[in-house]
Coordinates of C-alpha atoms and ligand atoms in Angstrom, one line a residue:
M1 CA 0.0 0.1 0.1
L2 CA 1.2 3.7 -1.0
W3 CA -1.3 6.3 0.8
P4 CA -0.5 7.5 3.3
L5 CA 2.8 8.0 3.3
L6 CA 4.6 8.0 6.7
Y7 CA 7.9 9.3 8.5
K8 CA 8.4 5.2 9.9
D9 CA 10.7 5.0 13.0
L10 CA 11.7 1.5 11.3
N11 CA 13.7 -1.3 14.1
E12 CA 16.9 -3.0 13.0
S13 CA 15.3 -5.9 11.1
Q14 CA 12.6 -3.5 9.9
R15 CA 15.5 -1.6 7.9
E16 CA 17.5 -4.7 6.6
L17 CA 13.6 -5.6 5.1
R18 CA 13.7 -2.7 3.8
R19 CA 17.4 -2.7 2.6
K20 CA 16.4 -6.2 0.8
S21 CA 13.1 -4.6 -0.6
L22 CA 15.2 -1.8 -2.1
D23 CA 18.0 -4.3 -3.5
F24 CA 15.6 -6.4 -5.1
I25 CA 14.0 -3.2 -7.2
G26 CA 17.5 -2.9 -8.7
Y27 CA 17.5 -6.6 -9.3
S28 CA 14.4 -6.5 -11.1
V29 CA 15.6 -3.7 -13.2
L30 CA 18.0 -5.2 -14.8
F31 CA 15.8 -8.7 -15.1
S32 CA 13.1 -6.3 -17.0
Q33 CA 16.2 -5.3 -19.6
L34 CA 17.6 -8.2 -19.8
T35 CA 14.0 -9.6 -20.8
A36 CA 13.4 -6.5 -22.9
L37 CA 16.3 -7.7 -24.8
V38 CA 16.1 -10.7 -25.5
Y39 CA 11.9 -9.9 -26.7
V40 CA 13.6 -7.2 -29.2
Y41 CA 16.0 -10.2 -30.6
I42 CA 13.1 -12.8 -31.0
Y43 CA 10.8 -9.8 -32.1
A44 CA 13.6 -8.3 -35.0
N45 CA 14.2 -11.6 -35.9
F46 CA 11.0 -14.0 -35.6
L47 CA 7.8 -12.1 -34.6
R48 CA 8.5 -9.6 -37.3
R49 CA 6.2 -10.5 -39.9
G50 CA 2.6 -10.7 -41.1
A51 CA -0.3 -9.0 -39.0
V52 CA 2.4 -7.9 -36.0
R53 CA 4.6 -6.3 -38.8
R54 CA 1.4 -4.3 -40.0
L55 CA 0.7 -3.3 -36.6
E56 CA 3.7 -1.9 -35.7
W57 CA 3.7 0.3 -39.2
R58 CA 0.2 1.4 -38.3
L59 CA 1.3 2.3 -34.5
R60 CA 4.3 4.5 -36.5
Y61 CA 1.8 7.0 -37.0
R62 CA 3.0 10.5 -35.5
I63 CA 1.3 11.9 -32.5
L64 CA 0.8 15.4 -33.1
G65 CA 1.2 15.5 -36.9
G66 CA 3.8 18.1 -37.1
K67 CA 5.1 18.4 -39.9
T68 CA 9.6 17.8 -38.7
P69 CA 10.1 14.7 -37.1
T70 CA 12.9 15.9 -34.2
R71 CA 15.0 13.1 -33.6
G72 CA 15.6 11.7 -30.4
K73 CA 11.9 13.0 -29.8
V74 CA 9.1 10.3 -29.3
Q75 CA 7.0 11.0 -31.5
S76 CA 5.0 8.1 -32.7
V77 CA 2.3 6.4 -31.4
G78 CA 4.5 3.2 -31.1
A79 CA 7.4 4.9 -29.7
A80 CA 5.0 6.8 -27.1
L81 CA 3.7 3.1 -25.8
V82 CA 7.1 1.7 -25.4
Y83 CA 8.3 4.5 -23.7
W84 CA 5.5 5.1 -21.2
A85 CA 5.2 1.6 -20.9
W86 CA 8.6 1.1 -19.6
M87 CA 8.0 4.8 -17.3
G88 CA 5.4 3.1 -15.2
L89 CA 7.1 0.0 -15.2
M90 CA 9.9 1.3 -13.0
I91 CA 6.8 3.6 -11.1
W92 CA 5.6 0.5 -10.4
L93 CA 8.7 -1.2 -9.1
C94 CA 9.0 1.7 -7.0
V95 CA 5.8 1.8 -5.4
K96 CA 5.0 -1.9 -5.3
D97 CA 6.2 -2.5 -1.7
V98 CA 6.0 0.6 0.0
D99 CA 3.6 0.0 2.5
H100 CA 3.3 3.8 3.9
D101 CA 7.2 3.7 4.1
Y102 CA 7.9 7.7 2.6
I103 CA 11.7 6.7 2.9
H104 CA 11.3 3.1 0.9
L105 CA 9.9 5.1 -2.2
T106 CA 12.1 8.2 -2.4
R107 CA 15.5 5.4 -2.0
A108 CA 13.4 3.4 -4.7
F109 CA 13.7 6.1 -7.0
G110 CA 17.1 6.1 -6.6
M111 CA 17.6 2.8 -6.9
A112 CA 15.7 2.2 -10.2
A113 CA 17.6 5.2 -11.8
A114 CA 21.3 3.8 -10.5
A115 CA 20.2 0.2 -12.2
S116 CA 19.2 1.8 -15.0
L117 CA 22.5 3.3 -15.6
P118 CA 24.7 0.5 -16.8
L119 CA 21.9 -0.1 -19.3
N120 CA 21.8 3.3 -20.6
V121 CA 26.1 3.1 -21.1
L122 CA 26.1 0.2 -22.7
L123 CA 23.7 1.9 -25.9
G124 CA 25.3 5.2 -25.6
M125 CA 28.8 3.2 -26.3
K126 CA 30.3 3.6 -30.0
Y127 CA 31.3 -0.3 -29.9
S128 CA 28.9 -1.8 -28.0
P129 CA 28.9 -5.4 -27.6
L130 CA 25.0 -4.5 -28.4
K131 CA 26.3 -4.8 -31.8
L132 CA 27.2 -8.8 -31.7
V133 CA 23.4 -9.5 -30.9
F134 CA 22.3 -7.1 -33.2
P135 CA 24.7 -6.6 -36.3
N136 CA 22.4 -4.6 -38.1
C137 CA 21.5 -1.7 -35.5
S138 CA 23.8 0.8 -36.3
Y139 CA 24.9 3.0 -33.5
E140 CA 23.5 5.8 -35.0
G141 CA 19.9 4.6 -35.9
P142 CA 17.4 3.7 -32.7
V143 CA 19.8 2.6 -30.4
N144 CA 21.1 5.9 -29.8
V145 CA 17.2 7.4 -29.3
V146 CA 16.8 4.7 -27.0
H147 CA 20.1 5.7 -25.2
Q148 CA 18.3 9.7 -25.5
W149 CA 14.6 8.0 -24.0
L150 CA 16.3 5.7 -20.9
G151 CA 18.4 8.9 -20.3
S152 CA 15.6 11.2 -19.9
Q153 CA 13.7 8.5 -17.5
I154 CA 16.7 8.5 -15.4
Y155 CA 16.7 12.4 -15.2
L156 CA 13.1 11.6 -14.3
L157 CA 13.7 9.2 -11.6
L158 CA 16.3 11.0 -9.9
T159 CA 14.4 14.4 -9.7
V160 CA 11.6 12.4 -8.1
H161 CA 14.1 11.0 -5.3
A162 CA 16.1 14.4 -5.1
C163 CA 12.7 15.9 -4.4
L164 CA 11.4 13.5 -1.8
Y165 CA 14.2 13.5 -0.2
L166 CA 14.5 17.5 0.2
K167 CA 10.7 17.4 1.1
F168 CA 12.0 15.1 4.2
F169 CA 14.9 17.0 5.2
W170 CA 12.7 20.1 5.2
D171 CA 10.0 18.2 7.1
T172 CA 12.6 16.8 9.6
S173 CA 14.2 20.5 9.8
R174 CA 17.8 18.7 8.5
M175 CA 18.0 21.0 5.6
K176 CA 21.1 23.1 7.3
T177 CA 22.8 20.1 8.6
R178 CA 22.1 16.8 6.0
L179 CA 22.7 18.7 2.8
L180 CA 26.2 19.5 4.2
E181 CA 27.2 16.0 5.1
A182 CA 29.2 14.1 2.4
D183 CA 27.3 11.5 1.0
A184 CA 24.5 14.0 0.8
L185 CA 26.3 16.2 -0.8
C186 CA 27.8 13.7 -3.5
G187 CA 24.3 12.8 -4.3
V188 CA 23.5 16.9 -4.6
W189 CA 26.5 17.2 -7.2
A190 CA 25.4 14.4 -9.2
F191 CA 22.1 15.5 -9.6
G192 CA 23.7 18.7 -10.9
V193 CA 25.9 17.0 -13.6
M194 CA 23.2 15.2 -14.4
T195 CA 21.1 18.5 -15.1
I196 CA 24.1 19.9 -16.9
L197 CA 24.3 16.9 -19.1
V198 CA 20.4 16.4 -20.1
T199 CA 20.6 20.0 -21.0
S200 CA 23.1 19.6 -23.2
A201 CA 21.4 17.0 -24.5
Y202 CA 18.0 18.5 -25.2
P203 CA 18.0 18.6 -29.0
L204 CA 17.6 22.5 -29.4
V205 CA 20.5 23.2 -27.5
R206 CA 22.6 19.6 -28.8
E207 CA 22.0 20.7 -32.3
S208 CA 22.7 24.5 -31.8
F209 CA 26.1 23.9 -29.8
Y210 CA 27.3 20.6 -30.5
S211 CA 30.9 20.8 -29.6
V212 CA 29.5 22.0 -26.0
F213 CA 26.9 19.2 -25.4
Y214 CA 30.0 16.9 -27.2
N215 CA 32.8 17.9 -25.1
L216 CA 30.3 17.7 -21.7
H217 CA 29.1 14.5 -22.6
I218 CA 32.9 13.5 -22.1
I219 CA 34.1 15.3 -19.3
I220 CA 31.4 15.7 -17.0
S221 CA 29.6 12.2 -17.3
G222 CA 33.0 11.1 -16.2
L223 CA 32.4 13.2 -12.8
L224 CA 29.0 10.6 -12.2
P225 CA 30.4 7.6 -11.1
P226 CA 32.7 8.3 -8.2
L227 CA 29.9 11.3 -7.0
L228 CA 27.2 8.3 -7.3
Y229 CA 29.7 5.6 -5.6
F230 CA 30.2 8.0 -2.5
H231 CA 26.4 9.1 -2.0
V232 CA 25.2 5.6 -1.5
S233 CA 27.5 2.6 -1.2
H234 CA 24.3 0.2 -2.0
S235 CA 23.8 1.5 -5.5
R236 CA 28.0 0.6 -6.0
P237 CA 27.6 -2.8 -8.1
Y238 CA 25.7 -0.9 -11.0
I239 CA 28.1 2.2 -10.7
I240 CA 31.1 -0.6 -11.0
A241 CA 29.4 -1.9 -14.1
T242 CA 28.9 1.6 -15.5
V243 CA 32.7 2.4 -15.3
G244 CA 33.7 -1.0 -16.5
M245 CA 31.8 -0.3 -19.9
L246 CA 32.9 3.5 -19.6
I247 CA 36.6 2.0 -19.3
V248 CA 35.9 -0.7 -22.3
D249 CA 34.9 2.2 -24.6
R250 CA 37.0 4.1 -23.9
V251 CA 40.0 1.5 -24.8
L252 CA 38.4 0.2 -27.8
R253 CA 38.0 3.8 -29.1
V254 CA 41.6 4.5 -28.4
M255 CA 42.4 0.9 -30.2
S256 CA 40.5 1.6 -32.9
T257 CA 42.0 5.2 -33.4
M258 CA 44.7 5.7 -36.1
S259 CA 46.7 9.0 -37.0
T260 CA 47.3 9.6 -40.8
T261 CA 47.0 12.4 -43.5
A262 CA 44.4 13.3 -45.4
T263 CA 44.0 15.1 -48.7
I264 CA 40.9 17.7 -49.1
S265 CA 40.2 19.4 -52.1
L266 CA 37.1 21.5 -52.4
D267 CA 35.7 21.8 -57.0
P268 CA 34.8 26.0 -57.0
R269 CA 31.6 24.8 -58.5
S270 CA 30.8 22.4 -55.7
S271 CA 30.0 22.8 -51.9
I272 CA 31.3 19.3 -50.9
L273 CA 35.0 18.4 -49.6
D274 CA 36.7 15.5 -51.5
I275 CA 38.4 13.8 -48.3
L276 CA 41.4 11.4 -49.5
V277 CA 42.7 9.6 -46.1
S278 CA 45.7 7.1 -46.4
F279 CA 45.4 4.2 -44.4
P280 CA 49.2 2.9 -44.8
N281 CA 49.6 -0.1 -42.3
K282 CA 45.8 -0.9 -41.8
P283 CA 43.4 -2.7 -44.0
P284 CA 41.0 0.4 -44.6
P285 CA 37.2 0.5 -43.4
P286 CA 34.6 -0.7 -46.0
A287 CA 32.4 1.5 -48.0
G288 CA 29.3 2.2 -46.7
S289 CA 30.6 2.1 -42.6
H290 CA 31.2 5.4 -40.8
I291 CA 34.3 6.9 -39.4
L292 CA 35.3 9.8 -36.8
L293 CA 37.4 12.4 -37.9
N294 CA 40.0 14.6 -36.0
V295 CA 42.1 17.3 -37.3
P296 CA 44.3 18.1 -34.1
S297 CA 46.0 21.2 -36.2
L298 CA 41.8 22.6 -36.1
S299 CA 40.8 21.0 -32.8
L300 CA 41.7 19.0 -30.4
W301 CA 38.7 17.2 -29.6
A302 CA 36.3 17.6 -32.0
K303 CA 35.1 14.4 -34.1
N304 CA 32.6 14.7 -36.6
P305 CA 31.4 11.5 -38.6
F306 CA 31.5 10.8 -41.9
T307 CA 30.7 8.2 -44.4
V308 CA 33.1 6.1 -46.2
V309 CA 32.6 6.4 -49.9
E310 CA 34.9 4.7 -51.4
S311 CA 37.7 2.2 -49.7
G312 CA 40.7 0.9 -51.7
S313 CA 44.1 -0.2 -51.5
G314 CA 45.6 1.7 -48.9
H315 CA 43.3 4.8 -48.4
V316 CA 39.6 5.8 -47.9
R317 CA 37.5 8.3 -49.4
M318 CA 35.0 10.7 -48.0
A319 CA 32.8 13.5 -49.2
A320 CA 31.5 16.5 -46.8
R321 CA 29.5 18.9 -47.3
V322 CA 30.7 22.1 -45.8
R323 CA 28.2 23.2 -43.1
G324 CA 29.1 25.1 -39.9
N325 CA 32.6 25.5 -37.6
F326 CA 34.4 22.1 -38.4
T327 CA 33.5 21.6 -42.2
K328 CA 34.5 25.2 -43.0
K329 CA 38.0 25.2 -41.3
L330 CA 38.6 22.1 -43.4
V331 CA 37.8 24.3 -46.6
R332 CA 41.4 26.1 -45.5
V333 CA 44.0 22.6 -45.6
A334 CA 44.8 20.5 -48.2
K335 CA 47.1 18.1 -46.6
V336 CA 46.7 17.8 -43.0
P337 CA 47.5 15.1 -40.3
V338 CA 44.5 13.6 -38.8
N339 CA 43.1 11.4 -36.8
I340 CA 40.6 8.1 -37.7
E341 CA 38.3 6.6 -35.8
S342 CA 37.2 3.4 -38.1
G343 CA 34.5 0.9 -37.6
Y344 CA 32.1 2.9 -35.7
G345 CA 28.4 3.0 -36.3
G346 CA 27.7 2.0 -39.5
H347 CA 29.0 -1.6 -40.7
G348 CA 29.5 -0.9 -44.4
V349 CA 27.4 -2.2 -47.3
S350 CA 27.2 -5.8 -46.2
R351 CA 24.9 -8.7 -48.0
E352 CA 23.2 -9.4 -44.9
L353 CA 20.6 -6.3 -45.1
V354 CA 20.1 -7.2 -48.9
G355 CA 19.9 -11.1 -48.8
G356 CA 16.8 -12.6 -50.7
V357 CA 15.8 -8.8 -52.0
D358 CA 14.4 -9.5 -55.7
R359 CA 14.0 -5.1 -56.0
A360 CA 15.7 -2.3 -54.4
L361 CA 14.8 1.1 -54.2
L362 CA 17.5 3.9 -53.1
I363 CA 16.5 7.8 -52.4
A364 CA 19.5 10.0 -51.3
G365 CA 18.9 13.6 -50.7
G366 CA 21.6 15.9 -51.3
I367 CA 24.9 14.6 -49.1
G368 CA 22.7 11.5 -48.3
G369 CA 24.4 10.1 -51.8
T370 CA 27.3 8.9 -49.4
F371 CA 25.0 6.3 -48.0
A372 CA 23.3 5.5 -50.8
L373 CA 26.3 5.5 -53.6
P374 CA 28.2 2.7 -52.0
W375 CA 25.0 0.6 -51.8
A376 CA 24.4 1.6 -55.6
R377 CA 27.6 0.3 -56.4
F378 CA 27.0 -3.1 -54.1
L379 CA 23.9 -4.1 -55.5
K380 CA 25.0 -3.9 -58.8
A381 CA 28.1 -5.6 -58.4
N382 CA 25.5 -8.5 -56.3
G383 CA 23.2 -8.4 -59.2
V384 CA 20.1 -6.9 -57.5
D385 CA 17.7 -5.2 -59.6
A386 CA 18.2 -1.6 -58.0
R387 CA 16.9 2.0 -58.8
F388 CA 19.4 4.9 -57.6
L389 CA 17.2 8.5 -57.4
W390 CA 19.2 11.3 -56.6
V391 CA 18.5 14.8 -55.8
V392 CA 20.4 17.4 -55.5
P393 CA 20.2 21.3 -55.2
K394 CA 22.7 21.8 -58.1
V395 CA 24.8 19.9 -60.2
G396 CA 28.1 20.4 -58.5
D397 CA 27.1 18.7 -55.6
L398 CA 27.6 15.6 -58.0
L399 CA 31.2 16.1 -58.7
W400 CA 32.6 14.2 -56.0
A401 CA 31.0 11.3 -57.1
R402 CA 32.7 11.0 -60.7
D403 CA 31.9 7.9 -62.3
G404 CA 29.3 7.1 -59.7
V405 CA 27.0 9.7 -61.2
A406 CA 26.4 7.0 -64.0
L407 CA 24.0 4.9 -61.6
A408 CA 21.5 7.3 -60.4
E409 CA 18.7 9.4 -62.2
V410 CA 19.5 12.5 -60.9
Y411 CA 16.6 15.4 -59.9
I412 CA 18.4 18.9 -59.6
T413 CA 16.3 21.4 -57.0
G414 CA 18.1 24.2 -57.4
G415 CA 17.2 25.2 -53.3
H416 CA 19.4 25.8 -50.7
N417 CA 18.2 26.3 -47.5
G418 CA 21.4 26.6 -46.0
N419 CA 21.9 24.3 -43.6
G420 CA 23.5 22.5 -46.4
E421 CA 21.8 19.3 -46.8
G422 CA 19.2 20.3 -49.6
R423 CA 16.2 20.9 -47.4
D424 CA 14.9 22.5 -50.1
E425 CA 11.3 24.1 -50.2
E426 CA 8.2 24.8 -52.4
G427 CA 8.5 27.2 -55.0
M428 CA 12.2 27.9 -55.7
E429 CA 13.9 27.9 -59.1
L430 CA 14.3 25.0 -61.0
L431 CA 17.3 24.7 -62.8
D432 CA 17.6 24.1 -66.7
A433 CA 18.7 20.2 -66.6
S434 CA 19.9 19.6 -69.7
S435 CA 22.6 23.0 -69.5
S436 CA 24.2 21.2 -66.4
R437 CA 24.9 17.4 -68.2
D438 CA 28.4 18.7 -69.4
A439 CA 29.2 19.7 -65.9
L440 CA 29.3 15.7 -64.7
S441 CA 32.9 13.4 -66.1
A442 CA 29.9 10.6 -66.7
H443 CA 26.4 10.8 -67.3
P444 CA 23.6 9.8 -65.3
L445 CA 21.3 7.3 -66.3
S446 CA 18.6 10.5 -66.1
L447 CA 18.7 14.3 -65.4
S448 CA 15.6 16.5 -64.2
S449 CA 14.7 19.3 -62.8
G450 CA 12.5 19.6 -59.4
R451 CA 11.8 17.0 -57.2
P452 CA 11.0 12.8 -57.6
D453 CA 7.5 11.3 -57.1
I454 CA 8.1 9.6 -54.5
R455 CA 5.4 7.5 -53.8
E456 CA 5.3 6.7 -57.6
A457 CA 8.6 5.3 -57.5
V458 CA 8.1 3.1 -54.3
G459 CA 4.6 1.9 -56.0
E460 CA 6.5 0.7 -58.9
L461 CA 9.0 -0.8 -56.6
V462 CA 6.9 -3.1 -55.1
G463 CA 5.8 -6.1 -57.4
R464 CA 3.3 -8.5 -55.8
D465 CA 5.0 -11.3 -55.1
K466 CA 9.0 -10.0 -55.3
R467 CA 10.5 -8.9 -52.0
A468 CA 11.9 -5.0 -52.1
L469 CA 14.1 -2.6 -49.8
V470 CA 13.7 0.7 -50.0
M471 CA 16.9 2.5 -48.4
V472 CA 16.6 6.5 -47.9
C473 CA 19.2 8.8 -46.4
G474 CA 18.4 12.7 -47.1
P475 CA 16.4 15.6 -45.1
D476 CA 14.0 14.5 -42.6
L477 CA 10.9 15.7 -44.6
M478 CA 12.1 13.3 -47.5
A479 CA 12.2 10.3 -45.3
E480 CA 9.0 10.9 -43.9
D481 CA 7.7 11.1 -47.3
V482 CA 9.1 7.9 -47.8
K483 CA 8.2 6.0 -44.7
N484 CA 4.6 6.9 -45.5
A485 CA 5.1 5.8 -48.9
V486 CA 6.4 2.7 -47.5
R487 CA 3.8 2.5 -45.1
S488 CA 0.5 2.0 -47.4
H489 CA 1.8 -0.8 -49.2
V490 CA 3.2 -2.8 -46.0
L491 CA -0.4 -2.1 -44.7
A492 CA -1.6 -4.2 -47.4
G493 CA 0.7 -6.8 -47.2
R494 CA 3.3 -6.4 -49.6
D495 CA 7.0 -7.6 -48.6
V496 CA 9.1 -4.3 -48.8
T497 CA 11.6 -3.5 -46.2
C498 CA 12.6 0.4 -45.8
H499 CA 15.7 1.6 -44.1
M500 CA 16.2 4.9 -43.3
E501 CA 19.5 6.2 -42.4
V502 CA 20.0 9.3 -40.1
F503 CA 23.2 11.5 -40.4
G504 CA 22.9 13.1 -36.7
H505 CA 20.7 12.8 -34.1
Ligands
FAD601 C1 26.7 8.4 -39.3 C2 26.8 9.2 -39.6 C3 27.5 9.4 -41.3 C4 28.0 11.1 -41.9 N1 28.4 10.7 -43.1 C5 28.2 12.3 -43.7 C6 29.0 12.4 -45.2 O1 28.8 11.3 -45.7 N2 29.2 13.5 -45.6 C7 28.7 14.7 -44.8 O2 28.7 15.8 -45.4 N3 28.0 14.5 -43.7 C8 28.0 13.3 -43.5 N4 27.6 13.5 -41.8 C9 26.7 14.9 -41.2 C10 28.4 15.4 -40.4 O3 28.8 14.9 -39.7 C11 28.0 16.6 -39.8 O4 27.4 17.3 -41.3 C12 29.4 17.5 -40.5 O5 30.1 16.9 -38.9 C13 29.0 18.9 -39.7 O6 29.7 19.7 -39.9 P1 30.1 21.2 -39.3 O7 31.3 21.7 -40.0 O8 28.8 21.7 -39.6 O9 30.8 21.2 -37.9 P2 30.2 21.2 -36.2 O10 30.0 22.7 -36.2 O11 31.6 20.6 -35.7 O12 28.8 20.3 -35.8 C14 27.4 20.9 -36.4 C15 26.9 19.5 -36.8 O13 27.2 18.4 -36.9 C16 27.0 17.4 -36.2 N5 27.7 16.0 -35.9 C17 29.4 16.9 -35.4 N6 29.7 16.1 -34.8 C18 28.8 15.0 -34.4 C19 29.3 13.6 -34.1 N7 30.5 13.6 -33.5 N8 28.4 12.6 -34.2 C20 26.8 13.1 -34.8 N9 27.0 14.0 -35.1 C21 27.9 15.2 -35.2 C22 25.5 17.8 -35.7 O14 24.4 17.9 -36.2 C23 26.3 19.3 -35.3 O15 24.9 19.8 -35.0 C24 27.5 12.0 -41.1 C25 26.5 11.9 -39.6 C26 26.9 10.5 -39.4 C27 25.7 10.7 -38.0

């Protein structure tokens, strides 16, 4: 029973019982997490077909119907169900054995938060062991979104924990004494650190001040474990597990970082940098995988992710759209020492994703071509019937692709909204496509002005008895259009898989 909540004066054996009950909450959280992971594995590998798959697509409808999806936010009906079901489970675990004991409830929220920390670090690891179980799940995709959700839930649990304790100290006139004791102070500081982390990770702040978010995440998150360790002894097993994972992640990241040289060039007709990185002593990462690029002479800390578009003997090639701070500085260098962290996030082109697929449709918007082009080459080499639609604001933005352009049906929108991803708006001036052909070193399959009809393209792809794959990498609205086009076919029972690649989170 929960209500009324009382400040109970417990004897030794009652305290012992409460301690055991609180420990049990921690084990229950771990057990729930394990069950959820096993369920996701079974769901992804065995259950996601037929009526279950159609239900999943129905639940993907956006709740408030806003136009632009915001990454990390709980926006679809299905996502909201998962988020609040998990939150509900945590709250139920916290309240179920309270037995009118206010302190039990207060500590239960702290315990549930502490027990959730290791999983959250596991989800946030760049080289997470979860990849062994979910090889197709890139760090940048759903895993990162769940990491953000769980982070916000941990913060909510900690907020309730802190508020309940403050009320207790206030009611028992111990605000001035208890809060100055070392263990309570550690808790207060840990809550402060968590507040800074959550605020800097808020989408608006993160997107505007990415380097602030990134540096705070790396530096300040390291303060949390020692503060929590000294705050309360019962949560130490979770803190030790968290620290262990943070150390493994850092060590793996250092081990997969290599110092080398990059040659950077920018064609004056283009706003996309061509980056050639030499891999003299190590096999280069495969095309389609991601690397983190650090240029120490420009910034000691910043590491920006890019996609490998070409992987040859002893080198890889990447293309980077000139956008903000980092890429603008890159324009000014020609040959420069760099640190490359490879094998991060996406796994590169692989048969696993296209196994059994009869037809594929690749749709790229702007720099999303760096994702689509390696796949177009791979599908062609493996004899899969594939169509590649590539929408760019101007012809110059295709130059980096060289002969790869020959695989694409190109659409020139002529629009640029300044965010560097060709997120074009209606009513823009369209280019005369035919006059643009000469700028390219290879001829595309077709060159048109305007945008492709995505609904029609998806409709043409999806045959009655064939297995189809749609892959998209581009602006949010383009991805949303593709998702909506695919949805109607999935709901009609067609066998079509949709992979949405996201640049940034
Ligand atoms: C997996 C992945 C693959 C990508 N591949 C390409 C590509 O092939 N070509 C290309 O032009 N762009 C790619 N991007 C996007 C690219 O990383 C950003 O556009 C680039 O870092 C922005 O540079 P900037 O000059 O604006 O830098 P900054 O001003 O330093 O950063 C601005 C924005 O870049 C993004 N960003 C920076 N660092 C990171 C990071 N470590 N993790 C996630 N996002 C970050 C954030 O959205 C941030 O708001 C990719 C992004 C991801 C996540």
